[in-house]
Short mmCIF file of C-alpha atoms and ligand atoms in Angstrom, two decimals:
data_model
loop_
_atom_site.label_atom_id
_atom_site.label_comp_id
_atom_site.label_asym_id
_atom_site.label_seq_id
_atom_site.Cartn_x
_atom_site.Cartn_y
_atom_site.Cartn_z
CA UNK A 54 -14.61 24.35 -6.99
CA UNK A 55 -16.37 21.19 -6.98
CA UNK A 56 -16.62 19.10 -3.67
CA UNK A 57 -14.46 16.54 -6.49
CA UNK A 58 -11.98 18.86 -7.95
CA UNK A 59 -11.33 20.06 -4.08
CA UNK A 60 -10.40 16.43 -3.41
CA UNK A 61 -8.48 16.27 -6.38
CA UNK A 62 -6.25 19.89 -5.60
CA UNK A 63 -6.19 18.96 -2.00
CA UNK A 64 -2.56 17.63 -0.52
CA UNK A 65 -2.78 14.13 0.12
CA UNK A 66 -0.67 11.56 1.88
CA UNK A 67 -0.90 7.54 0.08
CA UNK A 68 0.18 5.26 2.79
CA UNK A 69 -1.36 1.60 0.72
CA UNK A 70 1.57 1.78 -1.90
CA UNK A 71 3.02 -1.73 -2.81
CA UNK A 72 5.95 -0.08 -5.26
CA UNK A 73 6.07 -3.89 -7.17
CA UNK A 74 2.81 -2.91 -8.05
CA UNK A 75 3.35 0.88 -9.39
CA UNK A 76 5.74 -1.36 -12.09
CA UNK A 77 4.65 -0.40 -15.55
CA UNK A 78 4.13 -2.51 -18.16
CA UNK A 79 6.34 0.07 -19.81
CA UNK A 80 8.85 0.39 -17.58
CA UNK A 81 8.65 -3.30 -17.20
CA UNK A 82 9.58 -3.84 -20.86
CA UNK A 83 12.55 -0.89 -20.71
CA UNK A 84 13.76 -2.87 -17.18
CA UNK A 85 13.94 -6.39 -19.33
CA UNK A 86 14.98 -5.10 -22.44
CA UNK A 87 18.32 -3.41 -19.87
CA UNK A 88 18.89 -6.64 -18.29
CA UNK A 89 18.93 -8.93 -21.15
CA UNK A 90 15.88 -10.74 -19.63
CA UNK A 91 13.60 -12.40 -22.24
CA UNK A 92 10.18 -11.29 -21.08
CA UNK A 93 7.38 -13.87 -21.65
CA UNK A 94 4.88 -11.23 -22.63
CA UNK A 95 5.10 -9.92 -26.37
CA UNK A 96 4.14 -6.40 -26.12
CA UNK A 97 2.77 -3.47 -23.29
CA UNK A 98 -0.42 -4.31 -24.92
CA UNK A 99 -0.01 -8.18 -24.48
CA UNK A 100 0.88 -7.76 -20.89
CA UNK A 101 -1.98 -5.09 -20.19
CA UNK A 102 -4.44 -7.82 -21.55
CA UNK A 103 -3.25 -9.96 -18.86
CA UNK A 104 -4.51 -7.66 -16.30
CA UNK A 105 -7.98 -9.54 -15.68
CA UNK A 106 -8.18 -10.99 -12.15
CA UNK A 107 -10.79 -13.25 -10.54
CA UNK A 108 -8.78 -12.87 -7.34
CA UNK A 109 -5.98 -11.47 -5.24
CA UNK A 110 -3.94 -14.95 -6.50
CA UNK A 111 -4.94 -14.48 -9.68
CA UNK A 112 -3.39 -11.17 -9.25
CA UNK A 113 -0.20 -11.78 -7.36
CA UNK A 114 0.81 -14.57 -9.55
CA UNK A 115 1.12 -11.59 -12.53
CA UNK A 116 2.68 -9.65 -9.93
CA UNK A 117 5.59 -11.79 -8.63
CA UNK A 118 5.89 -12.61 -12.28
CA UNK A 119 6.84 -9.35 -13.35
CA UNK A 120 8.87 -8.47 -10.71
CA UNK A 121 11.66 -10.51 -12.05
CA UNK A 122 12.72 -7.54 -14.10
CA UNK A 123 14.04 -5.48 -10.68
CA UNK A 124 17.61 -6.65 -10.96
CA UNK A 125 19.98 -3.72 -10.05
CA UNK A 126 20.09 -1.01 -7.44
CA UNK A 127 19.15 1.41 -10.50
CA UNK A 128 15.75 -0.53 -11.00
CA UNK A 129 14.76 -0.06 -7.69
CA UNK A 130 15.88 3.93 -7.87
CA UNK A 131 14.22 4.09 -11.36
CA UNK A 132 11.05 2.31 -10.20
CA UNK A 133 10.37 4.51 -6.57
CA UNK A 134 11.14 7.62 -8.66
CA UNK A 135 8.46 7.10 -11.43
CA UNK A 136 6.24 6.36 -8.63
CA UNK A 137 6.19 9.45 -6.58
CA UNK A 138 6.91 11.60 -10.18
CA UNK A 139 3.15 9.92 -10.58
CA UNK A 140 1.78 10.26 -7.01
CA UNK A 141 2.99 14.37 -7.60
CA UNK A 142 0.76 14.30 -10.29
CA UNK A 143 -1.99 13.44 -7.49
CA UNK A 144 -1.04 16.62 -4.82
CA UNK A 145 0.79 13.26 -2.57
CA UNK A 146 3.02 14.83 -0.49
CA UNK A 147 3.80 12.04 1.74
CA UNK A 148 3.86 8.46 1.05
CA UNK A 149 4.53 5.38 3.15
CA UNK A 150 5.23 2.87 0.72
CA UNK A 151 5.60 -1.15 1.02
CA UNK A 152 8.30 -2.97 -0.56
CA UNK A 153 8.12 -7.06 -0.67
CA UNK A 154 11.99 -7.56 0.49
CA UNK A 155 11.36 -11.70 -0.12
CA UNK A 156 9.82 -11.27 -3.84
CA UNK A 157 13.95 -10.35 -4.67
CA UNK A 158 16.17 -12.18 -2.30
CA UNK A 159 14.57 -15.42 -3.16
CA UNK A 160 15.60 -14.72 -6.61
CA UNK A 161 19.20 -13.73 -5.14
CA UNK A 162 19.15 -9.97 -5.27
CA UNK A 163 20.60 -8.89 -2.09
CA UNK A 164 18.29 -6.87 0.15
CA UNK A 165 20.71 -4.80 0.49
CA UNK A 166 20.46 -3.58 -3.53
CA UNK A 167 16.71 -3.26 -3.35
CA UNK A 168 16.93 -1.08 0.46
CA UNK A 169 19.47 1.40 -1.69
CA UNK A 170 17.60 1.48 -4.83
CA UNK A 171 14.75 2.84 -3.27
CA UNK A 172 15.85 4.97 -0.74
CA UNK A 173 17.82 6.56 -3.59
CA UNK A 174 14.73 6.85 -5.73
CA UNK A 175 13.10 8.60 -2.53
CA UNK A 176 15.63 10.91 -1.96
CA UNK A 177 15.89 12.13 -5.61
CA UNK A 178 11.97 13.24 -5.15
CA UNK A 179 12.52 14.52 -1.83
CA UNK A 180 15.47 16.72 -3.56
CA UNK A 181 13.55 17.83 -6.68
CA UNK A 182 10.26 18.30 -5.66
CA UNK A 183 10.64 18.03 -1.01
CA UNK A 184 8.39 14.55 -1.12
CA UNK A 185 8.31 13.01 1.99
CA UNK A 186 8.51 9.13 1.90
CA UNK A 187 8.82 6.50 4.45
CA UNK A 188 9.81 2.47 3.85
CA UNK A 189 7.66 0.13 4.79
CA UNK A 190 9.10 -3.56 4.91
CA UNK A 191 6.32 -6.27 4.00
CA UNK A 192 6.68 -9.81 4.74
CA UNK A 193 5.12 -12.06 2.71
CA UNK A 194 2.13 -14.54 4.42
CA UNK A 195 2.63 -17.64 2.24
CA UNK A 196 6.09 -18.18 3.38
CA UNK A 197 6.65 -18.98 6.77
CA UNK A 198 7.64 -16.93 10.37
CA UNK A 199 10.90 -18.62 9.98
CA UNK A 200 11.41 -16.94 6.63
CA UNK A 201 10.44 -14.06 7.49
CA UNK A 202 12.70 -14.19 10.79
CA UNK A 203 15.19 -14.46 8.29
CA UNK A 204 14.62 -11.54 6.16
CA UNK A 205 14.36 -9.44 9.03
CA UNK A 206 17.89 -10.36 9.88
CA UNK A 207 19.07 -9.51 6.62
CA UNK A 208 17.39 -6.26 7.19
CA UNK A 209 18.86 -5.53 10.97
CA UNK A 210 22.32 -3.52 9.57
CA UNK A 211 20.03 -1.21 7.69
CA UNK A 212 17.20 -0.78 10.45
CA UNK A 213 17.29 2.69 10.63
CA UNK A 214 16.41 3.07 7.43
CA UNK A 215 12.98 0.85 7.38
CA UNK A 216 10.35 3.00 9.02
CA UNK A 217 7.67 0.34 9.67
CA UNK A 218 6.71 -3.15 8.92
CA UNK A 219 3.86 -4.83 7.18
CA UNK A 220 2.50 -8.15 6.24
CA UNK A 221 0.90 -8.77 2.77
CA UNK A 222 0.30 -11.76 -0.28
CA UNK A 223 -1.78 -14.48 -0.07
CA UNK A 224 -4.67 -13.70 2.63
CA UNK A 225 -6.92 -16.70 3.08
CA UNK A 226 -5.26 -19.54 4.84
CA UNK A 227 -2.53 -17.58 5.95
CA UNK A 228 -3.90 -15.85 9.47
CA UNK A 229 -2.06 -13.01 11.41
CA UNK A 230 -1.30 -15.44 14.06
CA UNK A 231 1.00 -17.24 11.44
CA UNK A 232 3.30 -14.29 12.35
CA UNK A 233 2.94 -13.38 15.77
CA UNK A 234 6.66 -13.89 17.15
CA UNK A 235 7.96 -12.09 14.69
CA UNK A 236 5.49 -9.09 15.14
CA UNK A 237 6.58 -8.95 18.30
CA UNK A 238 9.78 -8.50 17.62
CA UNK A 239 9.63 -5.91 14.78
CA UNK A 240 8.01 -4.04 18.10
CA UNK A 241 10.74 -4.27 20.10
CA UNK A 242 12.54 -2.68 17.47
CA UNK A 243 10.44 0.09 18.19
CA UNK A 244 9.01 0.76 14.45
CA UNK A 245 5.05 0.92 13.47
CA UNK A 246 3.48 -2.51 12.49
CA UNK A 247 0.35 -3.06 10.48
CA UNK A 248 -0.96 -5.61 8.23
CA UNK A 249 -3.41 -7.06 5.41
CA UNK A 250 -6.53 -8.06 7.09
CA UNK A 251 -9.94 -8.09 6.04
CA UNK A 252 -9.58 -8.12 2.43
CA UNK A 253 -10.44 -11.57 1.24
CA UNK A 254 -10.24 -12.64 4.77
CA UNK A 255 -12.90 -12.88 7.54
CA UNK A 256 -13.26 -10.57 9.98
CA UNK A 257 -11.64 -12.46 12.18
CA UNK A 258 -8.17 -11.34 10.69
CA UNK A 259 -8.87 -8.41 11.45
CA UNK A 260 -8.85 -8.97 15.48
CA UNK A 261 -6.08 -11.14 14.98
CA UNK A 262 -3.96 -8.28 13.62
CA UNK A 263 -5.39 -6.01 16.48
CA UNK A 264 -4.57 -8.17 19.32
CA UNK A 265 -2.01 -10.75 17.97
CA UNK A 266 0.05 -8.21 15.94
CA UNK A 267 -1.01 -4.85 17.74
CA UNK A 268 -1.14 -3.58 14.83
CA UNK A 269 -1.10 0.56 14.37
CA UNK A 270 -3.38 0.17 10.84
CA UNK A 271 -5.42 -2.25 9.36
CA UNK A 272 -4.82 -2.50 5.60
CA UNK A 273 -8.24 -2.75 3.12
CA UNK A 274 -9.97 -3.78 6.41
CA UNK A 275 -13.51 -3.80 4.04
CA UNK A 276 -14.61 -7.10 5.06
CA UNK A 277 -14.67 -5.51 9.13
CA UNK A 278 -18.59 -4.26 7.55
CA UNK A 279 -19.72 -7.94 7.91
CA UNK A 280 -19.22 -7.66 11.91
CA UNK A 281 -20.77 -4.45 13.26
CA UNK A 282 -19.19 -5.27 16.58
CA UNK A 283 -16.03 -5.28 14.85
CA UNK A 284 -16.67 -2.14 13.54
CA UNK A 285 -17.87 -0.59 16.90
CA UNK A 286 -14.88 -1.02 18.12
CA UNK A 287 -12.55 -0.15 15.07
CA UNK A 288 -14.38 3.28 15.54
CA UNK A 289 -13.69 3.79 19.28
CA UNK A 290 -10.07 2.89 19.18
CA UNK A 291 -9.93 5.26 15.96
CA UNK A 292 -8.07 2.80 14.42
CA UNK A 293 -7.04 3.67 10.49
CA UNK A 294 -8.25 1.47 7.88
CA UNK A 295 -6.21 1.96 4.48
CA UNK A 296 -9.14 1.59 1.71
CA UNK A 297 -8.17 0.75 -1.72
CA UNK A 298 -11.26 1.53 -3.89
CA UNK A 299 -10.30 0.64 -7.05
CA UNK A 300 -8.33 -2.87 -6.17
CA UNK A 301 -11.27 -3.93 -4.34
CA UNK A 302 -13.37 -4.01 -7.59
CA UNK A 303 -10.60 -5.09 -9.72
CA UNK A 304 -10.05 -8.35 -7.68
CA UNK A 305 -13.68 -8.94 -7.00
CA UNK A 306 -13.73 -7.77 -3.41
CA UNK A 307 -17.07 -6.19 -4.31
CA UNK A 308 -18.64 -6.86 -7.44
CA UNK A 309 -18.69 -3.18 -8.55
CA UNK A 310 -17.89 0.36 -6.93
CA UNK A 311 -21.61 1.11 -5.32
CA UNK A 312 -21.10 -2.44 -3.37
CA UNK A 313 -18.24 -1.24 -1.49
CA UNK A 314 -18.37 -1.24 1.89
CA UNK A 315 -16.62 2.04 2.05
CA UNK A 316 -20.08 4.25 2.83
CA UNK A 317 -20.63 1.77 5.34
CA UNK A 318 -17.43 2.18 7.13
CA UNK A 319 -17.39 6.23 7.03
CA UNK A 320 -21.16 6.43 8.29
CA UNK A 321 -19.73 4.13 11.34
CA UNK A 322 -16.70 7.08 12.33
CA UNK A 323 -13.82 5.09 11.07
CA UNK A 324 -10.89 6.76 10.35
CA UNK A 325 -10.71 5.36 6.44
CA UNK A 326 -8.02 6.53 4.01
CA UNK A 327 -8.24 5.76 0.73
CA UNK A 328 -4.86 4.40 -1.44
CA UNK A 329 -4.10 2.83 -4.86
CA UNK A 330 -2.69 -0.53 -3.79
CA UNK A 331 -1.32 -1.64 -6.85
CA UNK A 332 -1.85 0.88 -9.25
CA UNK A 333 -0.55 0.03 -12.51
CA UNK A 334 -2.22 -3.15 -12.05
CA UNK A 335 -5.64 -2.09 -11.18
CA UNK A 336 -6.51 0.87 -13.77
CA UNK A 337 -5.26 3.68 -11.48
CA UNK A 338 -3.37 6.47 -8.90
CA UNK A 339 -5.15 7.38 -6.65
CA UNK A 340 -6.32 10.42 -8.11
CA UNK A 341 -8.81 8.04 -10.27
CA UNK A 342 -9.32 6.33 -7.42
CA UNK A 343 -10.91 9.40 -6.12
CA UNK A 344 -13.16 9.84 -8.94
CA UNK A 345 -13.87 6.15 -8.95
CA UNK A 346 -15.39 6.41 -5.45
CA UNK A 347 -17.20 10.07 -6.46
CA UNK A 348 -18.86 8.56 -9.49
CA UNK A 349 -20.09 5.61 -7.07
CA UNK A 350 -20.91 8.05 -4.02
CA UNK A 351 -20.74 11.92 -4.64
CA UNK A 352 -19.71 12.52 -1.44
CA UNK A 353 -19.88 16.04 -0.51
CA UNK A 354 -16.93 18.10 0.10
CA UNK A 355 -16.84 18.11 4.01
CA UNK A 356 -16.85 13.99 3.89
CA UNK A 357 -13.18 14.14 1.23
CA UNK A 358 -12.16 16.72 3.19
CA UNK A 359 -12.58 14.32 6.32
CA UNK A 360 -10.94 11.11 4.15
CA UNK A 361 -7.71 13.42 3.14
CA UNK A 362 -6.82 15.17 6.76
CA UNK A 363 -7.19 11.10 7.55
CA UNK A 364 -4.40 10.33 5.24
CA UNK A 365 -2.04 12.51 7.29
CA UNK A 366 -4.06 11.37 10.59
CA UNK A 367 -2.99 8.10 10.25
CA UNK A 368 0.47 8.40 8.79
CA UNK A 369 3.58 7.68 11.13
CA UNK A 370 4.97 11.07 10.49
CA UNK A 371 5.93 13.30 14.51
CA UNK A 372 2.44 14.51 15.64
CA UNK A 373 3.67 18.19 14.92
CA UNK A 374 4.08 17.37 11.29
CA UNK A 375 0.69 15.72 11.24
CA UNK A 376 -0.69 18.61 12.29
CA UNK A 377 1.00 20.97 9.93
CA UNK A 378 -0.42 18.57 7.20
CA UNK A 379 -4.04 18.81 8.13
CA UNK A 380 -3.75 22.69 8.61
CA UNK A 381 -3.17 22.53 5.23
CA UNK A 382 -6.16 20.30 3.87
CA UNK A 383 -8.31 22.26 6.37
CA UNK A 384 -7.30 25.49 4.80
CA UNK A 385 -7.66 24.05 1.28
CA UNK A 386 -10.74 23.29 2.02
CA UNK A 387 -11.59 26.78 3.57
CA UNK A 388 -10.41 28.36 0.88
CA UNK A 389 -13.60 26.97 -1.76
N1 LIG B 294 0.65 -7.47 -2.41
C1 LIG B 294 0.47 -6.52 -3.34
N2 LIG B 294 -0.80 -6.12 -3.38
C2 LIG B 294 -1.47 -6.85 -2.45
C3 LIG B 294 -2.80 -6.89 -2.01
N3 LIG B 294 -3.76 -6.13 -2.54
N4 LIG B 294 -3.12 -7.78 -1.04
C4 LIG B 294 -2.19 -8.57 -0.52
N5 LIG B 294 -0.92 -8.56 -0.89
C5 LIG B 294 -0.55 -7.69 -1.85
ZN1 LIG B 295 -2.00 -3.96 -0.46
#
């Protein structure tokens, strides 16, 4: 097999999932046309068109847009299930995947409806097919700590089932520190924190989320190549960067694929992952995210083989499972 197709048979853990953004302009239409909502888009094609960002705003406005259609606990189910029926497609075996909990209660669907919906949706896959899939609650930047104070109240009677918390949206102008307090609490609470930082932001998000948030991953994390003593230290305290190829390019992170700073980053030691953000948004799963980077790079088959054991590296799973996971991409890999 080639060094690719070993990548692309390998099993794989995704843990940069936003599930707004695995909504397809398909399944966006059926979700509208079920909930009487008159969509402002006239076809798939019309809304596909629209999928031509100069930015991450650019981006997110489409992407709040379209989440109006999640209305009902059987969205939510209908919308994690096509997901990981996708990621299957793409050997994922494990996925920690964000939800935006704000993007729906500020429209007045109760968090608890969207919490149900997906774990539902997870637990179908995890029943059919034994995917493993953890929550990861995302508070949105451009509203403030108090709001999200507030949704993480709302979220306290169903803590056990939230595995980690994140921090996404709107990057520039809206600093880690914003959030601090509440970081700090979602610690307490014992659960895994990480954020957005780095991705239109300056590097100095990045050690804001380290030592402000304590965060246990940096998501995207590209712009860290700017500061090489930044990226000295990423690489000592093996700290996990979540790379999102693909989303990068699409909202002109990097003008095209070869500019990425990904090469960069791996010839430092970081422990990089690489994800589909937002992939029905940004032409891709993260199997063509893999071939994305491999037209771009053609790494060799020891380098994927050290980017997918990373996905399970830096997942939140019990160390013993970890391990079991990367006995298996090692022996995968063995097996060529
Ligand atoms: N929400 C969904 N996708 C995002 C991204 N790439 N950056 C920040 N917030 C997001
Ligand atoms: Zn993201």
């Amino acid at each position: 097999m080639s060094p690719l197709e070993l990548a692309l048979s390998c099993p794989k853990a995704e843990l940069h999932l936003h599930i707004e953004g695995s909504l397809e302009p398909e399944l966006a239409f059926a979700l509208a046309a079920r909930n009487g909502i008159d969509f402002p888009y006239a076809s798939v094609e019309a809304l596909r068109a629209a999928y031509d960002f100069a930015d991450l705003q650019s981006f997110l406005d489409l992407y709040y847009a379209c989440a109006d259609v999640l209305r009902t606990e059987a969205d939510f189910h209908d919308l994690m299930l096509a997901y990981l029926r996708r990621a299957r497609e793409d050997q994922i075996i494990h996925a920690e995947v964000f939800f935006d909990p704000q993007t729906h209660t500020a429209r007045g669907i109760p968090f608890e409806t969207v919490l149900r919906g997906l774990r539902a949706g997870a637990e179908a896959a995890r029943s059919e097919w034994g995917m493993s899939t953890q929550l990861i609650m995302s508070f949105l930047r451009h509203l403030s700590e108090e709001d999200a104070f507030a949704t993480l109240e709302q979220a306290m009677p169903f803590i056990d089932q939230i595995d980690g918390f994140g921090l996404d949206s709107s990057e520039r102008g809206h600093p880690p520190s914003k959030f601090e307090r509440v970081f700090a609490r979602c610690r307490e609470l014992g659960k895994p924190v990480v954020a957005h930082a780095g991705e239109e932001g300056p590097p100095a998000y990045i050690y804001e989320a380290l030592d402000l948030l304590k965060v246990g991953r940096i998501d995207h994390g590209v712009r860290a190549s700017e500061d090489p003593a930044l990226m000295q230290r990423l690489a000592r305290e093996g700290m996990p960067l979540t790379v999102c190829p693909l989303s990068n390019v699409r909202l002109r992170v990097f003008a095209d694929m070869r500019q990425h700073s990904l090469p960069a980053l791996l010839a430092q030691g970081l422990v990089v992952t690489l994800n589909s953000d937002d992939p029905a948004y940004f032409g891709g799963y993260l199997g063509a995210n893999i071939r994305a980077v491999h037209a771009a790079f053609g790494f060799d088959a020891p380098t994927w083989q050290t980017l997918i054991a990373n996905s399970f590296r830096a997942s939140f799973v019990s160390a013993a499972q970890r391990a079991a996971w990367i006995a298996q991409v090692d022996a995968h890999f063995a097996s060529a």
